[in-house]
Tab-separated table of C-alpha atoms and ligand atoms in Angstrom:
chain	number	residue	atom	x	y	z
A	15	MET	CA	13.309	16.904	45.437
A	16	ASP	CA	16.685	18.643	45.851
A	17	LYS	CA	19.524	16.310	46.922
A	18	PHE	CA	23.014	17.536	47.828
A	19	PHE	CA	25.720	15.375	46.341
A	20	LEU	CA	28.959	17.363	46.214
A	21	ASP	CA	30.616	19.709	48.696
A	22	LEU	CA	33.417	21.769	47.146
A	23	GLY	CA	34.175	23.647	50.367
A	24	THR	CA	34.295	27.414	50.437
A	25	GLN	CA	35.208	29.234	47.255
A	26	PRO	CA	35.919	32.850	46.321
A	27	LEU	CA	34.349	34.457	43.244
A	28	ALA	CA	35.969	32.579	40.365
A	29	ASN	CA	36.812	35.634	38.270
A	30	ASN	CA	37.729	38.018	41.068
A	31	PHE	CA	41.463	38.163	40.371
A	32	GLN	CA	43.277	40.181	43.041
A	33	LYS	CA	45.987	42.792	42.501
A	34	ASN	CA	47.688	42.209	45.821
A	35	LEU	CA	47.522	39.713	48.600
A	36	LYS	CA	46.278	42.217	51.152
A	37	SER	CA	43.096	42.628	49.146
A	38	GLN	CA	42.722	38.864	49.537
A	39	SER	CA	40.311	39.653	52.327
A	40	GLN	CA	37.816	38.573	49.694
A	41	ARG	CA	34.635	36.769	50.585
A	42	PHE	CA	34.321	33.023	50.393
A	43	TYR	CA	31.050	31.257	49.706
A	44	LYS	CA	30.036	27.673	50.363
A	45	LEU	CA	29.912	25.720	47.109
A	46	LYS	CA	27.568	22.752	47.250
A	47	VAL	CA	26.014	21.019	44.287
A	48	ILE	CA	22.452	19.696	44.106
A	49	TYR	CA	20.610	17.222	41.899
A	50	ASN	CA	16.855	17.564	41.622
A	51	THR	CA	15.210	14.150	41.371
A	52	HIS	CA	12.060	15.614	39.812
A	53	ASN	CA	13.303	17.960	37.078
A	54	PHE	CA	16.844	16.503	36.664
A	55	PHE	CA	18.525	19.913	37.026
A	56	VAL	CA	22.001	19.961	38.542
A	57	LYS	CA	22.719	23.315	40.148
A	58	ILE	CA	24.696	25.014	42.883
A	59	HIS	CA	22.797	25.760	46.066
A	60	LYS	CA	23.907	29.344	46.719
A	61	ARG	CA	23.397	32.139	44.234
A	62	ILE	CA	25.512	35.244	44.351
A	63	SER	CA	24.233	38.574	43.071
A	64	LYS	CA	24.875	38.985	39.343
A	65	LYS	CA	26.020	42.554	39.965
A	66	ILE	CA	28.875	41.255	42.119
A	67	MET	CA	30.021	38.748	39.483
A	68	PHE	CA	29.309	40.376	36.122
A	69	ASN	CA	30.471	43.961	36.141
A	70	SER	CA	32.899	46.255	34.333
A	71	LYS	CA	35.874	44.289	35.672
A	72	TYR	CA	34.897	40.920	34.211
A	73	PRO	CA	38.184	39.539	32.834
A	74	TYR	CA	37.117	36.644	30.603
A	75	ARG	CA	37.701	37.231	26.866
A	76	SER	CA	36.277	34.616	24.519
A	77	SER	CA	38.348	35.668	21.497
A	78	LEU	CA	41.666	34.745	23.121
A	79	SER	CA	41.294	31.096	22.167
A	80	LYS	CA	41.896	29.989	18.591
A	81	THR	CA	39.801	26.862	19.134
A	82	PHE	CA	36.854	28.928	20.298
A	83	LEU	CA	37.159	31.367	17.365
A	84	GLN	CA	37.254	28.536	14.824
A	85	ASN	CA	34.199	26.966	16.419
A	86	GLN	CA	32.258	30.220	16.321
A	87	LYS	CA	33.210	30.815	12.684
A	88	LYS	CA	32.053	27.342	11.689
A	89	LEU	CA	28.743	27.782	13.488
A	90	SER	CA	28.190	31.223	11.910
A	91	LYS	CA	28.633	29.692	8.459
A	92	LYS	CA	26.110	26.987	9.291
A	93	ILE	CA	23.607	29.540	10.598
A	94	LYS	CA	23.892	31.625	7.415
A	95	ILE	CA	23.452	28.638	5.095
A	96	PHE	CA	20.823	26.784	7.077
A	97	PHE	CA	18.688	29.432	8.761
A	98	LYS	CA	19.413	32.528	6.600
A	99	PRO	CA	18.581	34.969	9.435
A	100	LYS	CA	17.659	38.554	8.633
A	101	LYS	CA	18.288	39.499	12.256
A	102	ILE	CA	20.307	37.788	14.929
A	103	LEU	CA	20.660	38.499	18.642
A	104	GLU	CA	23.447	37.281	20.897
A	105	ILE	CA	22.975	37.129	24.662
A	106	GLY	CA	26.333	37.410	26.434
A	107	SER	CA	28.318	38.645	23.424
A	108	ASN	CA	31.547	39.043	25.432
A	109	ASP	CA	34.191	40.653	23.184
A	110	GLY	CA	32.385	39.837	19.922
A	111	SER	CA	34.145	36.579	18.991
A	112	PHE	CA	30.918	35.193	17.493
A	113	ILE	CA	29.051	38.272	16.345
A	114	LYS	CA	32.001	39.524	14.283
A	115	ASN	CA	31.000	36.891	11.712
A	116	PHE	CA	27.779	38.858	11.036
A	117	SER	CA	27.171	42.296	9.562
A	118	THR	CA	26.551	45.158	11.994
A	119	LYS	CA	23.244	45.761	10.194
A	120	LYS	CA	21.903	42.317	11.083
A	121	ALA	CA	23.243	41.722	14.579
A	122	ILE	CA	22.346	42.908	18.057
A	123	CYS	CA	24.451	42.249	21.161
A	124	VAL	CA	23.525	41.973	24.829
A	125	GLU	CA	26.434	42.109	27.263
A	126	PRO	CA	26.041	43.348	30.853
A	127	CYS	CA	29.787	43.736	31.492
A	128	LYS	CA	30.489	47.288	30.384
A	129	ASN	CA	34.177	46.701	29.618
A	130	LEU	CA	33.183	44.005	27.102
A	131	ALA	CA	30.104	45.804	25.727
A	132	LYS	CA	32.395	48.701	24.813
A	133	ILE	CA	34.407	46.425	22.514
A	134	THR	CA	31.428	45.404	20.334
A	135	THR	CA	29.990	48.935	20.440
A	136	ASN	CA	33.302	50.267	19.111
A	137	LYS	CA	33.144	47.728	16.300
A	138	GLY	CA	29.779	49.172	15.255
A	139	TYR	CA	27.389	46.615	16.786
A	140	LYS	CA	24.327	47.838	18.624
A	141	THR	CA	25.096	46.557	22.116
A	142	TYR	CA	22.768	46.683	25.086
A	143	SER	CA	24.834	46.658	28.246
A	144	ASN	CA	22.111	45.162	30.422
A	145	TYR	CA	21.252	41.879	32.115
A	146	TRP	CA	18.998	39.723	29.982
A	147	ASP	CA	15.339	39.745	31.056
A	148	THR	CA	11.810	40.317	29.751
A	149	LYS	CA	12.081	44.101	30.200
A	150	LEU	CA	15.142	44.265	27.985
A	151	ALA	CA	13.538	41.954	25.415
A	152	GLU	CA	10.539	44.336	25.184
A	153	LYS	CA	12.888	47.270	24.631
A	154	ILE	CA	14.841	45.497	21.884
A	155	LYS	CA	11.564	44.472	20.212
A	156	THR	CA	10.472	48.120	20.141
A	157	ASP	CA	13.844	49.246	18.758
A	158	PHE	CA	14.457	46.478	16.192
A	159	GLY	CA	11.429	44.184	15.909
A	160	LYS	CA	11.654	40.408	16.233
A	161	VAL	CA	14.734	38.332	15.395
A	162	ASP	CA	15.235	35.031	13.571
A	163	ILE	CA	18.067	33.602	15.640
A	164	VAL	CA	18.885	34.001	19.317
A	165	TYR	CA	22.354	32.684	20.118
A	166	SER	CA	23.916	32.362	23.535
A	167	ALA	CA	27.112	30.559	24.528
A	168	ASN	CA	28.184	29.987	28.124
A	169	THR	CA	25.712	32.507	29.435
A	170	ILE	CA	22.333	30.914	30.188
A	171	THR	CA	23.916	28.661	32.850
A	172	HIS	CA	24.938	31.873	34.626
A	173	ILE	CA	21.383	33.192	35.001
A	174	SER	CA	19.298	32.151	37.959
A	175	ASN	CA	15.764	32.755	36.693
A	176	LEU	CA	15.520	30.347	33.756
A	177	LYS	CA	11.815	30.962	33.258
A	178	ASN	CA	12.401	34.673	32.770
A	179	VAL	CA	15.305	33.997	30.391
A	180	PHE	CA	13.166	31.955	28.051
A	181	GLU	CA	10.011	34.077	28.392
A	182	ALA	CA	12.201	37.023	27.317
A	183	ILE	CA	13.539	35.091	24.327
A	184	LYS	CA	10.012	34.050	23.338
A	185	LYS	CA	8.945	37.706	23.220
A	186	LEU	CA	11.660	38.515	20.711
A	187	LEU	CA	11.816	35.418	18.546
A	188	ASN	CA	9.931	35.154	15.253
A	189	PRO	CA	7.463	32.212	15.186
A	190	ASN	CA	9.794	30.371	12.802
A	191	GLY	CA	12.943	31.472	14.602
A	192	VAL	CA	15.514	29.266	16.305
A	193	ILE	CA	17.321	29.548	19.631
A	194	ILE	CA	20.867	28.163	19.729
A	195	ILE	CA	22.370	27.669	23.154
A	196	GLU	CA	25.683	26.126	24.122
A	197	ASP	CA	26.845	25.350	27.609
A	198	PRO	CA	28.998	22.753	29.398
A	199	SER	CA	27.507	19.285	29.124
A	200	LEU	CA	26.561	17.515	32.345
A	201	LEU	CA	27.219	14.130	30.745
A	202	GLU	CA	30.817	15.114	29.909
A	203	CYS	CA	31.266	16.664	33.354
A	204	ILE	CA	30.156	13.527	35.209
A	205	LYS	CA	31.894	11.127	32.797
A	206	TYR	CA	35.248	12.924	32.945
A	207	ASN	CA	35.152	13.978	36.606
A	208	SER	CA	35.417	17.654	35.661
A	209	TYR	CA	34.082	18.904	38.961
A	210	ASP	CA	35.695	22.257	38.195
A	211	GLN	CA	32.745	23.009	35.905
A	212	PHE	CA	31.127	23.951	39.215
A	213	TYR	CA	31.921	27.463	40.379
A	214	ASN	CA	29.747	30.247	41.635
A	215	GLU	CA	29.047	31.656	38.147
A	216	HIS	CA	27.747	28.352	36.813
A	217	ILE	CA	24.371	28.131	38.494
A	218	TYR	CA	23.361	25.170	36.315
A	219	ILE	CA	25.188	22.505	34.400
A	220	PHE	CA	22.602	21.472	31.835
A	221	SER	CA	21.789	18.092	30.383
A	222	LEU	CA	19.432	17.453	27.495
A	223	LEU	CA	17.252	15.576	29.987
A	224	SER	CA	16.781	18.594	32.251
A	225	LEU	CA	16.452	21.318	29.604
A	226	ASN	CA	14.088	19.191	27.568
A	227	LYS	CA	11.658	18.765	30.416
A	228	PHE	CA	11.801	22.424	31.358
A	229	LEU	CA	11.443	23.854	27.832
A	230	ASP	CA	8.609	21.467	27.059
A	231	SER	CA	6.646	23.022	29.935
A	232	ILE	CA	6.924	26.492	28.364
A	233	ASP	CA	5.977	25.624	24.784
A	234	LEU	CA	9.493	25.291	23.447
A	235	CYS	CA	11.036	22.233	21.869
A	236	ILE	CA	14.645	21.090	21.500
A	237	PHE	CA	14.938	19.500	18.053
A	238	ASP	CA	18.671	18.986	17.664
A	239	VAL	CA	21.857	18.843	19.724
A	240	GLU	CA	25.555	18.769	18.902
A	241	ASN	CA	28.379	17.656	21.148
A	242	ILE	CA	31.133	20.246	20.858
A	243	LYS	CA	34.597	20.400	22.364
A	244	THR	CA	34.551	23.910	23.874
A	245	HIS	CA	34.856	24.392	27.638
A	246	GLY	CA	35.807	20.776	28.193
A	247	GLY	CA	32.785	19.322	26.399
A	248	SER	CA	29.626	21.281	25.746
A	249	LEU	CA	26.227	20.659	24.249
A	250	ARG	CA	24.772	22.947	21.629
A	251	TYR	CA	20.963	22.884	21.711
A	252	TYR	CA	18.701	23.954	18.822
A	253	VAL	CA	15.313	25.068	20.104
A	254	LYS	CA	12.080	26.148	18.336
A	255	PHE	CA	8.529	26.991	19.260
A	256	LYS	CA	6.477	23.784	19.541
A	257	LYS	CA	4.139	25.102	16.831
A	258	ASN	CA	6.979	25.581	14.336
A	259	ALA	CA	6.704	22.606	11.953
A	260	ASN	CA	9.847	23.480	9.984
A	261	PHE	CA	12.141	21.179	11.941
A	262	ILE	CA	11.803	17.656	13.212
A	263	ARG	CA	13.792	16.010	15.969
A	264	THR	CA	17.069	14.620	14.748
A	265	LYS	CA	18.924	11.368	15.339
A	266	ASN	CA	21.482	13.326	17.399
A	267	TYR	CA	18.727	14.440	19.733
A	268	PHE	CA	17.500	10.891	20.374
A	269	ASN	CA	21.047	9.532	20.704
A	270	GLN	CA	22.000	12.118	23.300
A	271	LEU	CA	18.863	11.424	25.300
A	272	LYS	CA	19.600	7.708	25.173
A	273	ASN	CA	23.233	8.242	26.237
A	274	GLU	CA	22.282	10.466	29.166
A	275	LYS	CA	19.780	7.910	30.445
A	276	LYS	CA	22.201	5.024	29.874
A	277	PHE	CA	24.825	6.850	31.915
A	278	GLY	CA	22.280	7.418	34.686
A	279	LEU	CA	21.910	11.208	34.651
A	280	ASN	CA	18.382	10.580	35.922
A	281	LYS	CA	19.601	8.661	38.998
A	282	LEU	CA	20.839	10.083	42.288
A	283	SER	CA	23.274	7.156	42.689
A	284	THR	CA	25.247	8.398	39.632
A	285	TYR	CA	25.913	11.717	41.367
A	286	LEU	CA	26.839	10.109	44.682
A	287	LYS	CA	29.400	7.909	42.923
A	288	PHE	CA	30.736	10.995	41.114
A	289	SER	CA	31.159	12.733	44.456
A	290	ASN	CA	33.219	9.803	45.771
A	291	ARG	CA	35.457	9.921	42.710
A	292	ILE	CA	36.029	13.646	43.256
A	293	LEU	CA	37.193	13.113	46.852
A	294	LYS	CA	39.707	10.543	45.570
A	295	SER	CA	40.755	12.940	42.787
A	296	LYS	CA	41.555	15.617	45.378
A	297	LYS	CA	43.821	13.294	47.400
A	298	LYS	CA	45.600	12.014	44.307
A	299	LEU	CA	46.257	15.467	42.842
A	300	ILE	CA	47.735	16.733	46.102
A	301	SER	CA	49.957	13.667	46.392
A	302	ILE	CA	51.264	14.079	42.806
A	303	LEU	CA	52.067	17.764	43.366
A	304	GLU	CA	53.707	17.046	46.726
A	305	SER	CA	55.889	14.238	45.406
A	306	ILE	CA	57.187	16.399	42.523
A	307	ASN	CA	57.926	19.254	44.939
A	308	ASN	CA	59.663	16.841	47.309
A	309	LYS	CA	62.061	15.976	44.498
A	310	GLY	CA	63.025	19.652	44.404
A	311	GLU	CA	61.275	20.266	41.066
A	312	THR	CA	59.209	23.372	40.346
A	313	ILE	CA	55.633	23.170	39.085
A	314	ILE	CA	53.956	26.063	37.325
A	315	GLY	CA	50.337	26.379	36.184
A	316	TYR	CA	49.161	27.052	32.618
A	317	GLY	CA	45.846	28.899	32.065
A	318	ALA	CA	44.379	30.607	35.139
A	319	THR	CA	40.847	29.485	34.354
A	320	ALA	CA	37.789	29.962	36.538
A	321	LYS	CA	37.833	26.159	36.682
A	322	SER	CA	41.324	26.253	38.235
A	323	VAL	CA	39.949	28.437	41.027
A	324	THR	CA	37.594	25.614	42.035
A	325	VAL	CA	40.378	23.007	41.925
A	326	LEU	CA	42.989	25.074	43.789
A	327	ASN	CA	40.593	26.132	46.546
A	328	PHE	CA	38.988	22.696	46.904
A	329	CYS	CA	42.404	21.014	47.152
A	330	ASN	CA	43.985	23.824	49.259
A	331	ILE	CA	46.782	24.263	46.725
A	332	ASN	CA	48.938	27.351	47.139
A	333	SER	CA	52.286	28.672	45.891
A	334	SER	CA	54.227	26.089	47.893
A	335	LEU	CA	52.888	23.480	45.432
A	336	ILE	CA	52.382	25.516	42.238
A	337	LYS	CA	54.845	28.385	42.067
A	338	PHE	CA	52.986	30.660	39.647
A	339	PHE	CA	50.599	30.507	36.678
A	340	VAL	CA	51.048	31.814	33.143
A	341	ASP	CA	48.047	33.167	31.259
A	342	THR	CA	47.420	35.180	28.079
A	343	THR	CA	44.423	37.182	29.358
A	344	PRO	CA	45.422	40.852	29.805
A	345	ALA	CA	43.081	41.415	32.757
A	346	LYS	CA	44.509	38.452	34.719
A	347	LYS	CA	48.214	39.270	34.462
A	348	PHE	CA	50.135	40.411	37.554
A	349	LYS	CA	47.247	39.343	39.756
A	350	TYR	CA	46.657	36.486	42.187
A	351	ILE	CA	44.347	33.556	41.578
A	352	PRO	CA	41.253	34.128	43.744
A	353	GLY	CA	41.506	32.532	47.174
A	354	THR	CA	45.202	31.637	46.764
A	355	ASN	CA	48.630	33.261	46.946
A	356	ILE	CA	49.492	32.050	43.440
A	357	PHE	CA	50.635	34.872	41.164
A	358	ILE	CA	49.757	35.046	37.440
A	359	LYS	CA	52.491	36.078	35.032
A	360	PRO	CA	51.746	37.110	31.469
A	361	TYR	CA	52.498	34.169	29.219
A	362	SER	CA	55.920	34.058	27.594
A	363	LYS	CA	57.969	31.120	26.262
A	364	LYS	CA	60.859	32.266	28.464
A	365	LEU	CA	58.892	31.518	31.642
A	366	ILE	CA	58.569	27.838	30.847
A	367	LYS	CA	62.049	27.403	29.387
A	368	ASP	CA	63.565	25.934	32.556
A	369	VAL	CA	60.484	24.284	34.031
A	370	ASN	CA	59.924	20.531	33.885
A	371	TYR	CA	56.350	20.295	35.213
A	372	ILE	CA	53.250	22.242	34.172
A	373	PHE	CA	49.834	21.895	35.789
A	374	LEU	CA	47.236	22.212	33.047
A	375	GLY	CA	44.733	24.706	34.442
A	376	ALA	CA	43.220	25.185	30.975
A	377	TRP	CA	42.851	21.409	30.397
A	378	ASN	CA	39.951	22.211	28.087
A	379	PHE	CA	42.525	23.666	25.639
A	380	LYS	CA	44.894	20.714	25.939
A	381	LYS	CA	45.216	20.210	22.180
A	382	GLU	CA	45.838	23.896	21.469
A	383	ILE	CA	48.363	24.140	24.309
A	384	PHE	CA	50.209	20.922	23.374
A	385	ASN	CA	50.541	22.297	19.838
A	386	LYS	CA	51.907	25.563	21.157
A	387	GLU	CA	54.350	23.902	23.562
A	388	LYS	CA	55.981	21.371	21.236
A	389	ASN	CA	59.443	22.333	22.514
A	390	PHE	CA	58.463	21.714	26.129
A	391	ILE	CA	57.163	18.281	25.173
A	392	LYS	CA	60.246	17.555	22.997
A	393	ARG	CA	62.598	18.207	25.872
A	394	LYS	CA	60.558	15.768	27.986
A	395	GLY	CA	58.696	18.393	30.005
A	396	ARG	CA	55.644	16.836	31.673
A	397	PHE	CA	52.107	18.117	32.049
A	398	ILE	CA	50.009	17.366	35.111
A	399	THR	CA	46.267	17.111	34.717
A	400	HIS	CA	43.378	16.150	36.989
A	401	ILE	CA	41.040	15.238	34.094
A	402	PRO	CA	39.696	12.583	33.933
A	403	PHE	CA	41.862	11.614	36.936
A	404	PRO	CA	45.057	13.143	38.351
A	405	ARG	CA	48.145	11.997	36.463
A	406	ILE	CA	51.381	13.096	34.871
A	407	ILE	CA	51.273	13.089	31.068
B	4	TMP	P1	38.394	29.206	29.985
B	4	TMP	O1	38.695	27.780	30.240
B	4	TMP	O2	37.461	29.769	31.008
B	4	TMP	O3	37.996	29.418	28.560
B	4	TMP	O4	39.747	30.052	30.216
B	4	TMP	C1	40.912	29.779	29.502
B	4	TMP	C2	42.050	30.550	30.139
B	4	TMP	O5	43.288	29.971	29.698
B	4	TMP	C3	42.108	32.014	29.763
B	4	TMP	O6	42.416	32.798	30.896
B	4	TMP	C4	43.235	32.099	28.747
B	4	TMP	C5	44.129	30.972	29.159
B	4	TMP	N1	44.910	30.408	28.062
B	4	TMP	C6	46.270	30.653	28.011
B	4	TMP	O7	46.813	31.328	28.881
B	4	TMP	N2	46.996	30.150	26.971
B	4	TMP	C7	46.424	29.408	25.962
B	4	TMP	O8	47.122	28.975	25.047
B	4	TMP	C8	45.006	29.146	26.034
B	4	TMP	C9	44.332	28.350	24.976
B	4	TMP	C10	44.296	29.665	27.102
């Protein structure tokens, strides 16, 4: 049974960065989060058309983070050594940060956002600029035959019809092939109060518990998982056909399952307690920002993430509390954060030279950012974060 546990108010589309404030007549959608007591899925209740969210203006670029690139490179090496794929398919290839580790002869990309698909096409990769479904899988099978690895990072959570997603993959995967999926981990999200993992693009936040049950019902089997640091704590799942005897379930798999149960991801009470913590987090964050502003200090934001959109809109934070954001993404610069009047300036060291307080929008890149901003830290500049609870670091 579906149970509501978290109300994040009304939210604009998380990646709909606006050029001017007049065009801020953007739509807002209710953002409520549900836990299903039967299948353990945690999902948002309202789905917005994929064509509205994932189109030729999609700004997110995966290759802008060093941490992400290193992770993808490491995984590619592992895939080559361990699975030795002759053909590999990536669903949601973005700007090619992962696929660039493979030869154009072996790799196929699927990326519905045309602006991003153009990037991998120009690099010589066959790229289908379509939404992933069984029809597309049939077409790729006709063009290329079956593949040995299907990889997808931070994409499957964005697709509403999970059954169709996996039926499509099954059509294209060799009997001994492996599916590798990575997405934000529900355990990390609940443990660290990262309620900003919920925004209208993230239809699901998966746990091993929920995916396991679902995939089992369609003849697939998760045999391994890895906890990885990307996107504030993700899980990478390794999946095979049940009939494939090449792999057995690993210790990691059983440990993760044990940890999720121990933490109570299969209990409604866990989510209700989480919801209470999030209401307290909202109050605390606002009070920290207000008290710094009351002292006459300026706060700027660092990393205009989709996650920040959830936080800023949920906590009603505008430019009177956070003056502006800096961000490295070309498509976000000189725009406003959706739903707010907070302007995004292209990142430059100069912009933070005279600032004493920075709100860490991209908290998931804390290590990378702290490394980059050693001077800010040296001169006793302070970061503000809301993860795992609002505080000044
Ligand atoms: P993400 O959390 O959705 O991956 O988005 C990260 C955002 O943070 C992206 O817009 C780029 C931005 N960013 C910076 O501006 N500077 C940095 O040093 C890093 C790591 C990210």
